[in-house]
Short mmCIF file of C-alpha atoms in Angstrom, two decimals:
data_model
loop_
_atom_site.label_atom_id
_atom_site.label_comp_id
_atom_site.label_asym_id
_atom_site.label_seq_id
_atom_site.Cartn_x
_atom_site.Cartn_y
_atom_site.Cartn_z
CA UNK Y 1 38.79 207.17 -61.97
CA UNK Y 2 38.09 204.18 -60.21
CA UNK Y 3 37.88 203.85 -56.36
CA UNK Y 4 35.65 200.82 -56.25
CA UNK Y 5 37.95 198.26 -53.84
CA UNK Y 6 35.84 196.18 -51.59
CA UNK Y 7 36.83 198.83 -48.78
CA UNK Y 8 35.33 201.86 -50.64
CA UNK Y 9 32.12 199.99 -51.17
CA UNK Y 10 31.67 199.28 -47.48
CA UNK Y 11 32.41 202.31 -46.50
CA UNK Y 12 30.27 203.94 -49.35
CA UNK Y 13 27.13 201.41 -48.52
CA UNK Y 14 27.46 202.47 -45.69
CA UNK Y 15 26.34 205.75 -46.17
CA UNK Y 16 23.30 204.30 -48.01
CA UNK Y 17 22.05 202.39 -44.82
CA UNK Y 18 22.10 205.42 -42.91
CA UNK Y 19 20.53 206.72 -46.05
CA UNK Y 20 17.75 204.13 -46.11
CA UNK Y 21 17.08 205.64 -42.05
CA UNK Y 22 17.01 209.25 -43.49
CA UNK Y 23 14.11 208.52 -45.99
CA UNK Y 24 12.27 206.34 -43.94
CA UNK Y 25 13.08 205.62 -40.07
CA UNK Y 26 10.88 209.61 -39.71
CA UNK Y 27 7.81 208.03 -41.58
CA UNK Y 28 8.41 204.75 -39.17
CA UNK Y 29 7.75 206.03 -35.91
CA UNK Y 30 6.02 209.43 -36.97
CA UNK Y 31 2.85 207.78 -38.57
CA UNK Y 32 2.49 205.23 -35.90
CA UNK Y 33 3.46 208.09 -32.79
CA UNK Y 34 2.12 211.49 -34.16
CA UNK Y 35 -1.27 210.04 -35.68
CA UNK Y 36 -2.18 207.07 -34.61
CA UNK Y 37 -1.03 207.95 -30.34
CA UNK Y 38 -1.39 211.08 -30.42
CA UNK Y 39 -4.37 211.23 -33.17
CA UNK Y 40 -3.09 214.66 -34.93
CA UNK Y 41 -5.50 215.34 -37.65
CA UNK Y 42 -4.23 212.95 -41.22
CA UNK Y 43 -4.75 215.64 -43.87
CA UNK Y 44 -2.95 218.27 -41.58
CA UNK Y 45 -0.57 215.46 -40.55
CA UNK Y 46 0.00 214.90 -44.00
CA UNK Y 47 0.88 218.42 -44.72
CA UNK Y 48 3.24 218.99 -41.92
CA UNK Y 49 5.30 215.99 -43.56
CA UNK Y 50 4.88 217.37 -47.03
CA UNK Y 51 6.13 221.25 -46.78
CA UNK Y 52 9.68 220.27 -45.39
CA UNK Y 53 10.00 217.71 -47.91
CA UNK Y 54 8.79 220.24 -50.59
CA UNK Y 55 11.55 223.17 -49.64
CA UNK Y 56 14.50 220.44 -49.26
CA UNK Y 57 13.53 219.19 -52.47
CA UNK Y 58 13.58 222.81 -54.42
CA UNK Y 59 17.06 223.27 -52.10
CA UNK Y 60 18.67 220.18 -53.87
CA UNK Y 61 19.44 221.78 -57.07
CA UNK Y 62 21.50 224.39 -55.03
CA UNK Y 63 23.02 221.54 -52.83
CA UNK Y 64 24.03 220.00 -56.12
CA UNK Y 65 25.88 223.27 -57.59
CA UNK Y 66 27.36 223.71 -53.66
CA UNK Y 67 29.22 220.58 -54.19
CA UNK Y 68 30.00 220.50 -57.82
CA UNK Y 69 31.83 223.85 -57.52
CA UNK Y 70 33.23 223.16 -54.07
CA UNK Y 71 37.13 223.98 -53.79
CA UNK Y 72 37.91 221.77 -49.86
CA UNK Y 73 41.08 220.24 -50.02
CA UNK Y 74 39.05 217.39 -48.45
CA UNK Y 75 36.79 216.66 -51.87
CA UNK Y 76 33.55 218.33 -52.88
CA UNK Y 77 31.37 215.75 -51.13
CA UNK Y 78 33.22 214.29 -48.18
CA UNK Y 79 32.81 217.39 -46.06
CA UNK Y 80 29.21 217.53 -46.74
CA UNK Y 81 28.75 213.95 -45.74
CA UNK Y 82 30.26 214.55 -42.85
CA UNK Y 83 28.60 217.53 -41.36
CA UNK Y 84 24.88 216.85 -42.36
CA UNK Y 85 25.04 213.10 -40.63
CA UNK Y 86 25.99 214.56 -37.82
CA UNK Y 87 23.19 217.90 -38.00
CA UNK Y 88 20.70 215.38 -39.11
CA UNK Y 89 21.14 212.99 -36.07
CA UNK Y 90 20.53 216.10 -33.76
CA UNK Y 91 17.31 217.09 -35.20
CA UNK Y 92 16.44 213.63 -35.91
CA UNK Y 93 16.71 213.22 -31.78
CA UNK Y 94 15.04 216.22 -31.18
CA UNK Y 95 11.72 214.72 -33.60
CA UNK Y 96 10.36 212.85 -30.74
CA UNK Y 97 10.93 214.91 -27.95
CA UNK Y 98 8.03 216.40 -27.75
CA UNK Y 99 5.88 216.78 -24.70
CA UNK Y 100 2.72 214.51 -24.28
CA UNK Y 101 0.81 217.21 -22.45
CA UNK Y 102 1.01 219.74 -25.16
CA UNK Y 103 -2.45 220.09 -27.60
CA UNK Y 104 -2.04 218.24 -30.71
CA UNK Y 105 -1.92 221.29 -32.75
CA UNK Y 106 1.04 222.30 -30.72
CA UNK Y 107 2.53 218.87 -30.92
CA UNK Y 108 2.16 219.05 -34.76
CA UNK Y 109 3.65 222.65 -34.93
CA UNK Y 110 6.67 221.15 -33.16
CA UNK Y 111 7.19 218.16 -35.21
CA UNK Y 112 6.82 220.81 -38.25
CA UNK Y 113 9.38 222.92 -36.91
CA UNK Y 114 11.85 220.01 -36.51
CA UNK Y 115 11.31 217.72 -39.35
CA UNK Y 116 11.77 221.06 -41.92
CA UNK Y 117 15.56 220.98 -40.04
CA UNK Y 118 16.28 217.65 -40.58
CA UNK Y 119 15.11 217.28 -43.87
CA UNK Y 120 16.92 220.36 -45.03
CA UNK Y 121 20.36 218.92 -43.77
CA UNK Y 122 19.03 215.59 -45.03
CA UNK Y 123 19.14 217.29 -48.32
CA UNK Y 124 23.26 218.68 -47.40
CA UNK Y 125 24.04 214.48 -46.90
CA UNK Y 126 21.91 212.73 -50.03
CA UNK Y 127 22.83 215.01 -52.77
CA UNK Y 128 26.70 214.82 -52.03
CA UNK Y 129 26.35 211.06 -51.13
CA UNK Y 130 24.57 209.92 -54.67
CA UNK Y 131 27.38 212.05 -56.17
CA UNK Y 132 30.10 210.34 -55.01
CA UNK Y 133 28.78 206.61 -55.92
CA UNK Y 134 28.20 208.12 -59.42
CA UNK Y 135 31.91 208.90 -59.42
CA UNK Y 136 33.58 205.75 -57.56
CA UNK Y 137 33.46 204.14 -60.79
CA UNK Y 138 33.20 205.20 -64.35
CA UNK Y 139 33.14 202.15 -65.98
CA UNK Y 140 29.14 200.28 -66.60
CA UNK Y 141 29.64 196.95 -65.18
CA UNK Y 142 31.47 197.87 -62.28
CA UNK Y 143 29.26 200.60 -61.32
CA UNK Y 144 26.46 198.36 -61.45
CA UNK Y 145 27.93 196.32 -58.92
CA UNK Y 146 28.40 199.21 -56.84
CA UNK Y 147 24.66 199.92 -57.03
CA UNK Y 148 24.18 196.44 -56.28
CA UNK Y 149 25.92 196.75 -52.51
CA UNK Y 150 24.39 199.69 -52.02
CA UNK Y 151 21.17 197.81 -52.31
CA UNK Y 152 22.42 195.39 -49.80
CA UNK Y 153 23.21 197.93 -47.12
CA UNK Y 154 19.76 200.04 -47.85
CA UNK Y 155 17.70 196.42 -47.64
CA UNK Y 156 19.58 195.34 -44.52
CA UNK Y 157 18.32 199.03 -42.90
CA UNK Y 158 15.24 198.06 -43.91
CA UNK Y 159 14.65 195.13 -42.39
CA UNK Y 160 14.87 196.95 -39.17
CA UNK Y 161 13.52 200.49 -39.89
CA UNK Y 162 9.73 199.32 -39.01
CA UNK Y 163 10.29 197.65 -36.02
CA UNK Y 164 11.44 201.05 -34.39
CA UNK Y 165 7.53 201.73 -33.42
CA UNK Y 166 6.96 197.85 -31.88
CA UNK Y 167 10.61 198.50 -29.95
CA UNK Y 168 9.58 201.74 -28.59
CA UNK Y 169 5.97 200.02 -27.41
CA UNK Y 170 7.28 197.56 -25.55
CA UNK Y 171 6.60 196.94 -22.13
CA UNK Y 172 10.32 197.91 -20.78
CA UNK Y 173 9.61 201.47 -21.17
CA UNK Y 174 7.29 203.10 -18.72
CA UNK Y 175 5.16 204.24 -21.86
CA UNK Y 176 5.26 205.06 -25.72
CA UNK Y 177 6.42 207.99 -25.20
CA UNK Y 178 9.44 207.16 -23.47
CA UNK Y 179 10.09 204.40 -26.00
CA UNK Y 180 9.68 206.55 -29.01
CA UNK Y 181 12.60 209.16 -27.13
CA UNK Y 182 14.94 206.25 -26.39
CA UNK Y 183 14.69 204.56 -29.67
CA UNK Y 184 14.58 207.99 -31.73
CA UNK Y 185 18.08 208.95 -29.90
CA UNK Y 186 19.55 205.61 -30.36
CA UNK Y 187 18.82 205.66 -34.04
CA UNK Y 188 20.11 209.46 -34.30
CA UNK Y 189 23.84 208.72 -32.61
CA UNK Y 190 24.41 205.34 -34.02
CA UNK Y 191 23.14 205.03 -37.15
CA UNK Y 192 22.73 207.89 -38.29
CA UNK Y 193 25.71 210.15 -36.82
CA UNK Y 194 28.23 207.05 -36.64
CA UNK Y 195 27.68 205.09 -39.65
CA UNK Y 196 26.52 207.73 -41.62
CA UNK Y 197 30.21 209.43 -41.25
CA UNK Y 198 32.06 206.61 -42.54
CA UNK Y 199 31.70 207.30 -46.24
CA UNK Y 200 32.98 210.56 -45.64
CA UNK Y 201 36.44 209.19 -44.04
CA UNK Y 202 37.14 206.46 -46.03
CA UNK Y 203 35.85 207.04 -49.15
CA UNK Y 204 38.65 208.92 -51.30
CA UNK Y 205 37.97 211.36 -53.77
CA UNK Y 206 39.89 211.55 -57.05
CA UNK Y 207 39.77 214.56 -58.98
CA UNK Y 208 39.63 214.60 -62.97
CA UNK Y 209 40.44 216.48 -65.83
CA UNK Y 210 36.78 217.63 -65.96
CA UNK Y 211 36.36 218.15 -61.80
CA UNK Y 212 39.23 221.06 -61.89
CA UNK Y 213 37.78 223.59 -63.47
CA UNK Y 214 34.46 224.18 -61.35
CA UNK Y 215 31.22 225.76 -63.40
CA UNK Y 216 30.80 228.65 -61.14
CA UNK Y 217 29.08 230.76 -64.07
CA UNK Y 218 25.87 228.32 -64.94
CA UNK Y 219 23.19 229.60 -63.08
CA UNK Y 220 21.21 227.15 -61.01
CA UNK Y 221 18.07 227.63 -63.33
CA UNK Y 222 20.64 226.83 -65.96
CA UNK Y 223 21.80 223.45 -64.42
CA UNK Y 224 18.37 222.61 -64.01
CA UNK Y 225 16.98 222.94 -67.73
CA UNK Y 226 20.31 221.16 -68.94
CA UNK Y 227 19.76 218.24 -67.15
CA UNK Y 228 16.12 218.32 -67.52
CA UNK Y 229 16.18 218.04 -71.53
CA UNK Y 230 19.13 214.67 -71.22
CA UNK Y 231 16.38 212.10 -73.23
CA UNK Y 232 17.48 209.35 -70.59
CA UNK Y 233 16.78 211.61 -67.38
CA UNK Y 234 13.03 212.26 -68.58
CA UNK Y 235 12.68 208.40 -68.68
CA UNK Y 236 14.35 208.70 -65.15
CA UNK Y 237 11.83 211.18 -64.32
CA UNK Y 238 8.59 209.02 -65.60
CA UNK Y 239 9.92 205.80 -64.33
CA UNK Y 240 10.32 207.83 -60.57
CA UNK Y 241 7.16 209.54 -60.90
CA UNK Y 242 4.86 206.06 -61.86
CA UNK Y 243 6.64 203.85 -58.74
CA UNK Y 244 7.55 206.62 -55.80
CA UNK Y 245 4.37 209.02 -56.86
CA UNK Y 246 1.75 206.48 -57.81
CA UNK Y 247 2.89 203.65 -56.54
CA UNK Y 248 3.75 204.22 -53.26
CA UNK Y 249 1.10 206.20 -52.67
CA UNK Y 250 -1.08 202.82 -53.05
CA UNK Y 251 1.68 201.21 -51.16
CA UNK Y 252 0.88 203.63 -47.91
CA UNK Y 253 -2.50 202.15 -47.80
CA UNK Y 254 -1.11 198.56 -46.75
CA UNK Y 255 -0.70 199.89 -42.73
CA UNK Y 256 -4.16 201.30 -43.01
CA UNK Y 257 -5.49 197.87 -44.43
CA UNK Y 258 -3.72 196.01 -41.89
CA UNK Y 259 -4.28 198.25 -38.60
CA UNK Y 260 -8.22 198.68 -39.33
CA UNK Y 261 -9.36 195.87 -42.32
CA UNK Y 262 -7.46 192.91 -41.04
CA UNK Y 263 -6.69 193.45 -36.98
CA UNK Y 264 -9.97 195.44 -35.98
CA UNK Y 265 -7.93 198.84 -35.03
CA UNK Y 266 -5.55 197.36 -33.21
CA UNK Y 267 -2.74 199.85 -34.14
CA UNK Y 268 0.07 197.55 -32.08
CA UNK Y 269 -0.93 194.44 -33.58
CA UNK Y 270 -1.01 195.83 -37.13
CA UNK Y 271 2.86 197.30 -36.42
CA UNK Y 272 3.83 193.81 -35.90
CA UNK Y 273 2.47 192.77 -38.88
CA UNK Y 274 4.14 195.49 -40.61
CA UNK Y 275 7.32 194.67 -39.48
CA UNK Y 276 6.88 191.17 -40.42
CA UNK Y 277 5.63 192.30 -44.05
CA UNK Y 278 8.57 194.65 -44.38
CA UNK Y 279 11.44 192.16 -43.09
CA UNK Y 280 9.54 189.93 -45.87
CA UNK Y 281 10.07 192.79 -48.62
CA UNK Y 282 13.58 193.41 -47.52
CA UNK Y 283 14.55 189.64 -47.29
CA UNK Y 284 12.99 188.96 -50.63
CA UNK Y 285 14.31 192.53 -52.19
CA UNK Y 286 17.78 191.09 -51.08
CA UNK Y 287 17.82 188.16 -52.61
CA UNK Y 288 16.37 190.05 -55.91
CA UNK Y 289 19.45 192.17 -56.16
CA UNK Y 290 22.12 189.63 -57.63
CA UNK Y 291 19.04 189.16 -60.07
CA UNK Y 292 18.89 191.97 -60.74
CA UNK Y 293 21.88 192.75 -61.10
CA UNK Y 294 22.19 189.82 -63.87
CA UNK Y 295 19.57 190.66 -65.28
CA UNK Y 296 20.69 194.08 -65.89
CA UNK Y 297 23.90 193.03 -67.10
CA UNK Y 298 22.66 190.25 -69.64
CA UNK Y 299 19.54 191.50 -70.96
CA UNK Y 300 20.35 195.45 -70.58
CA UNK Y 301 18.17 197.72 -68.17
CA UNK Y 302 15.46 198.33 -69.65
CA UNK Y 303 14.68 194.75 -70.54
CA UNK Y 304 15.80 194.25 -67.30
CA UNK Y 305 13.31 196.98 -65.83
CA UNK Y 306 10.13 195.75 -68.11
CA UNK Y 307 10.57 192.08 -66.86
CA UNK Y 308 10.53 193.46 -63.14
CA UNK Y 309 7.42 195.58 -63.34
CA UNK Y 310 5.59 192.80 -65.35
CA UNK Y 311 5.94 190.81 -62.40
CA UNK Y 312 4.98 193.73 -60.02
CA UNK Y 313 1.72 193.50 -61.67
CA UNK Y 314 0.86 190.44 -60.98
CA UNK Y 315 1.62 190.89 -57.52
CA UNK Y 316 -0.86 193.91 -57.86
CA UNK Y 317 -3.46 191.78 -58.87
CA UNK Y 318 -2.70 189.21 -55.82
CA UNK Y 319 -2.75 192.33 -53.07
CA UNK Y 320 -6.58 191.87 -52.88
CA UNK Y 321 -6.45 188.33 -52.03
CA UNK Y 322 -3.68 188.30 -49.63
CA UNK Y 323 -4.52 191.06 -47.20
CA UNK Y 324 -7.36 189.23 -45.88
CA UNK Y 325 -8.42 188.53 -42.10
CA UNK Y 326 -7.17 185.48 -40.62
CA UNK Y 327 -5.00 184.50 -43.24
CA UNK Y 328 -2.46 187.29 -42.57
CA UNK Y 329 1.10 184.64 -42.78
CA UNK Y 330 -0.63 185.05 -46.91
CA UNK Y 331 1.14 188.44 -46.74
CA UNK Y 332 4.45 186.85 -46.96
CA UNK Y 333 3.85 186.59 -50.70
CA UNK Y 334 3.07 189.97 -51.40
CA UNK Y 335 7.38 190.83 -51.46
CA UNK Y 336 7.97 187.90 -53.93
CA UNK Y 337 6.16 189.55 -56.72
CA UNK Y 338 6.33 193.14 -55.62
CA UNK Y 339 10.02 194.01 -53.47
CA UNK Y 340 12.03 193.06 -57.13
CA UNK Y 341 10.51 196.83 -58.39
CA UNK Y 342 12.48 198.69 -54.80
CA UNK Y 343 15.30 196.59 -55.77
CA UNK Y 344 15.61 197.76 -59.23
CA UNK Y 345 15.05 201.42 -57.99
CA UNK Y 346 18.09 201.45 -56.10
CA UNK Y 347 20.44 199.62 -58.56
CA UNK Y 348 18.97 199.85 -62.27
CA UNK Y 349 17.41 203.23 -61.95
CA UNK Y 350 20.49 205.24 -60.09
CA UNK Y 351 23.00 203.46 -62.95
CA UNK Y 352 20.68 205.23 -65.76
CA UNK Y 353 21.14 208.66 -63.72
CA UNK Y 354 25.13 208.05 -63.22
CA UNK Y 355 25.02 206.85 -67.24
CA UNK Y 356 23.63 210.01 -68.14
CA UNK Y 357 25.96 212.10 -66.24
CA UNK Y 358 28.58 210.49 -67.59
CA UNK Y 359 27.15 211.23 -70.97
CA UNK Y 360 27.17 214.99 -70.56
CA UNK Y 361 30.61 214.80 -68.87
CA UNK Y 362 31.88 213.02 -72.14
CA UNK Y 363 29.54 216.04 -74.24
CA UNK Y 364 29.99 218.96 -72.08
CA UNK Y 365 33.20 218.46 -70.41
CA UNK Y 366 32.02 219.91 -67.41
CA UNK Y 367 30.86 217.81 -64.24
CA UNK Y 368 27.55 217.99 -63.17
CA UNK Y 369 27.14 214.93 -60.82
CA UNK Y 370 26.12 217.04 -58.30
CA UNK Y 371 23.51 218.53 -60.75
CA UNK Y 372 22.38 215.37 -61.75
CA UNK Y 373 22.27 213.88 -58.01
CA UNK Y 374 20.28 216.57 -57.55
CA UNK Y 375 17.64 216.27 -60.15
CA UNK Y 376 16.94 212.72 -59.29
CA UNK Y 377 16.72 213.37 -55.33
CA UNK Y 378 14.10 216.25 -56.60
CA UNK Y 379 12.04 214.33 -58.87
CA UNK Y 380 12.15 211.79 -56.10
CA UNK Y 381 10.53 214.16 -53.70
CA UNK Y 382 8.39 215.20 -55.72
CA UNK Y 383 6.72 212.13 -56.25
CA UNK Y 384 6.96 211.59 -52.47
CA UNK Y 385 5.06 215.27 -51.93
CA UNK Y 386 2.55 214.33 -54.38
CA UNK Y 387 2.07 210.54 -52.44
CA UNK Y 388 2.17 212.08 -49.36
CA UNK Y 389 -0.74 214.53 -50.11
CA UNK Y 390 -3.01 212.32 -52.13
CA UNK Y 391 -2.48 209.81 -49.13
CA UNK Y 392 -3.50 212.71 -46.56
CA UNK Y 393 -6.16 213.47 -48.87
CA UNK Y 394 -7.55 210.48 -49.84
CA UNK Y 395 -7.71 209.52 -45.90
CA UNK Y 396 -9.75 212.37 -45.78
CA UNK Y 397 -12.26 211.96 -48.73
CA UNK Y 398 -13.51 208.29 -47.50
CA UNK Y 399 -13.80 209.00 -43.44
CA UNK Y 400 -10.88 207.79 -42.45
CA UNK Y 401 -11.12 208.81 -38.47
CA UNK Y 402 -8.72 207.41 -36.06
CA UNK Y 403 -10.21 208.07 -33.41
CA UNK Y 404 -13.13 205.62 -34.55
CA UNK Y 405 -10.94 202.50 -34.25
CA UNK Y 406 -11.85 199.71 -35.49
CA UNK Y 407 -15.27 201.48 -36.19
CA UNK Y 408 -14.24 202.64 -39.52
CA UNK Y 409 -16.93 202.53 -42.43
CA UNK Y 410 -16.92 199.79 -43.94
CA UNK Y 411 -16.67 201.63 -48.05
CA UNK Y 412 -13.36 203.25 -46.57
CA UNK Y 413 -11.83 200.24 -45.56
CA UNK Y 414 -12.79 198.40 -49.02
CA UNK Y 415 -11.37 201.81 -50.75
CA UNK Y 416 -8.10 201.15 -49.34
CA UNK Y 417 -7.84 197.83 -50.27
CA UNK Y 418 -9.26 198.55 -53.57
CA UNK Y 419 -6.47 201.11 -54.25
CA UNK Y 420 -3.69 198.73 -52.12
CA UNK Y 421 -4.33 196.43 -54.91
CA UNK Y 422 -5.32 198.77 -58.31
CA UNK Y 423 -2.75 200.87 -57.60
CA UNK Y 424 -0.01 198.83 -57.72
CA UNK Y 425 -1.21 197.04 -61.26
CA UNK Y 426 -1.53 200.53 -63.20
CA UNK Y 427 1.15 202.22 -62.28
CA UNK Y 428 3.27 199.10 -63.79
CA UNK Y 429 1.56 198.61 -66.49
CA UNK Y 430 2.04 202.68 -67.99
CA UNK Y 431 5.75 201.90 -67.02
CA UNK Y 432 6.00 199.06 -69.23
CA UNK Y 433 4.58 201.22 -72.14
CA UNK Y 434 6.95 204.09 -71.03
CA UNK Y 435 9.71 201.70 -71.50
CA UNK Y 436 8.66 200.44 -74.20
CA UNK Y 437 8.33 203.33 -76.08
CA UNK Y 438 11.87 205.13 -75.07
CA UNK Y 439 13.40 201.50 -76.43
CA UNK Y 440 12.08 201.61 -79.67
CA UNK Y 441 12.56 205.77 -80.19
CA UNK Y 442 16.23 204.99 -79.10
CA UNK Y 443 16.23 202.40 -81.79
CA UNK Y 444 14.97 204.72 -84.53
CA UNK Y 445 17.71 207.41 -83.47
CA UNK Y 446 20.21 204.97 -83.45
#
């Protein structure tokens, strides 16, 4: 099978920007809105983003089965696609719409409530999606290009998804919150109902040999051990766990380091500076995925993938230097050591997955892309969980207060810098080895 004309990767990368908006636009204005403005407690904070991200994640693996075994005369995934954009841009809307004069506990029990809907139909739209840009394309090359579009759509998201907080300060609005409502509902209808839709009406769906006889017997426990044992999924697993777990989890301490090291507290100043260091990641990470992309295709992924995290370490090392007071237009070099790593997340990494499916397909004659989608959205939150709550925790362990300002103690702020920087240079460096060693135990096999 082989859908992948220009027109079906539009449409499909399409999909991925409002994908990019689903993993991250909730994180853009809720940090910013629910902690910072409205100064819910972090650790509590950080568990009220956690527990729906938890119970979608342990939901994927059904998701997955759902649409592997799904009979619509309209496909397995397009249905899917269709319905959760457009449940996901409701609750999405219906984040932000809480009222200023409640208690913060009660604002934080509503933005519980409402961010465990959206992520659970957030799950219905990314396990279905990933499926069906495994199966656009069969053959290696190809689908690596088709990762490689993707990329652009999800870094062209990006370079907008952290100015939603700035946009919805701005003086036009009578305050924040009205902002945060307008932009929240704006982002829910167009981006992520609209666009989001479009892979599910455009992209067609081709049935196989293997596709027509659907695994209804395999138990979801079943699915889950199968995949789990593939030798190239555990490296998937490790490689996710070291960059989203550890990784990013250092990576969350950059807004922290700019709001209260570098700008003194001053929370709208340091979102400014955030959305100029993320249009810098996602301008750089753009023009790192046709190198990528080559690189992948000359020197094979995983010399491909140890090249890119090299160079992430060095940019590790530099994070201590650069995010300095006064010399914040330094920060423009953090993404040209350090946005190649997102960009080979969301082209090398996903080809590995959709090589490994393909694998068992070949083995098993049965088609688990679902299955497999599934796994690698789980692992994925699963390292998000586990950033999330060492973030929340961490905050918590050095005195982190917001409502302290720019009155933080001093050790804390050092801490997060320390960690900004450190833990971005181990993390790549035990990824390297990982790689290292799965290359030469392949070798010996072979």
């Amino acid at each position: 099978m082989d859908n992948s004309t220009f027109r079906q990767k539009l449409a499909l990368g399409s999909g991925f920007f409002c994908l990019l908006f689903l993993d991250k636009a909730c994180d853009a204005l809720a940090i910013p809105f629910y902690q910072m403005t409205l100064g819910v407690d972090p650790f509590l904070f950080s568990i009220a983003l956690t527990i729906p991200i938890v119970l979608s994640a342990f939901l994927a693996p059904w998701v997955g089965q759902l649409s592997d075994n799904s009979t619509s005369r309209f496909g397995r995934r397009r249905p899917f696609i269709f319905v959760a954009a457009w449940l996901s841009a409701i609750f999405f809307g219906l984040m932000w719409m809480v009222p200023d004069h409640w208690t913060t506990n009660a604002q934080l029990l509503y933005f519980f409530i409402i961010s465990l809907l959206f992520h659970t139909t957030v799950t219905f739209y990314t396990v279905p999606l990933t499926s069906l840009s495994y199966e656009i394309t069969l053959d290696a090359n190809k689908r690596i290009k088709v990762m490689e579009i993707n990329t652009y759509f999800i870094k062209l998201a990006s370079l907008s998804v952290q100015w939603l907080f700035p946009l919805a300060s701005l003086a036009i609005f009578s305050s924040v919150f009205i902002g945060v409502k307008v932009v929240g509902w704006f982002i829910a209808i167009i981006v992520i109902g609209l666009i989001g839709m479009l892979p599910a009406i455009f992209v067609k769906e081709e049935i196989s040999e293997h596709d027509k006889a659907p695994d209804k017997k395999a138990s979801i426990v079943e699915n889950i051990k199968v995949i789990s044992k593939v030798p190239l999924m555990k490296l998937v697993f490790a490689l996710v766990f070291v960059q989203v777990g550890l990784a990013a989890f250092a990576a969350k301490m950059d807004f922290y380091v700019l709001v209260y090291y570098m700008f003194d507290g001053d929370v709208a100043e340091g979102a400014i500076w955030k959305g100029v260091l993320s249009v810098g990641y996602a301008a750089t990470a753009a023009i790192y995925i046709p190198i990528v992309s080559w690189l992948s295709r000359k020197f094979g992924k995983f010399t491909a993938l140890k090249f890119i995290f090299t160079l992430t370490m060095i940019g590790g090392m530099g994070k201590w230097f650069i995010y300095t007071p006064g010399v914040q237009w330094l920060l423009l070099l953090d993404p040209i050591f350090c946005a190649g790593i997102w960009t080979s997340m969301s082209i090398i990494v996903p080809a590995l997955v959709a090589d490994a499916s393909d694998q068992f397909r070949e083995d098993k004659k049965i088609n688990r892309g679902g299955g497999f989608a599934a796994m690698f959205h789980w692992f994925i939150a699963v390292s998000v969980i586990f950033s999330l709550l060492l973030s929340g925790m961490t905050l918590r362990a050095i005195g982190f207060d917001a409502s302290l300002g720019s009155d933080q103690p001093s050790d804390s702020l050092q801490i997060m810098k320390m960690i900004l920087s450190l833990g971005t240079v181990i993390p790549s460096l035990a990824a390297v080895v990982i790689l290292s060693r799965y290359q030469k135990s392949s070798q010996l096999i072979n």
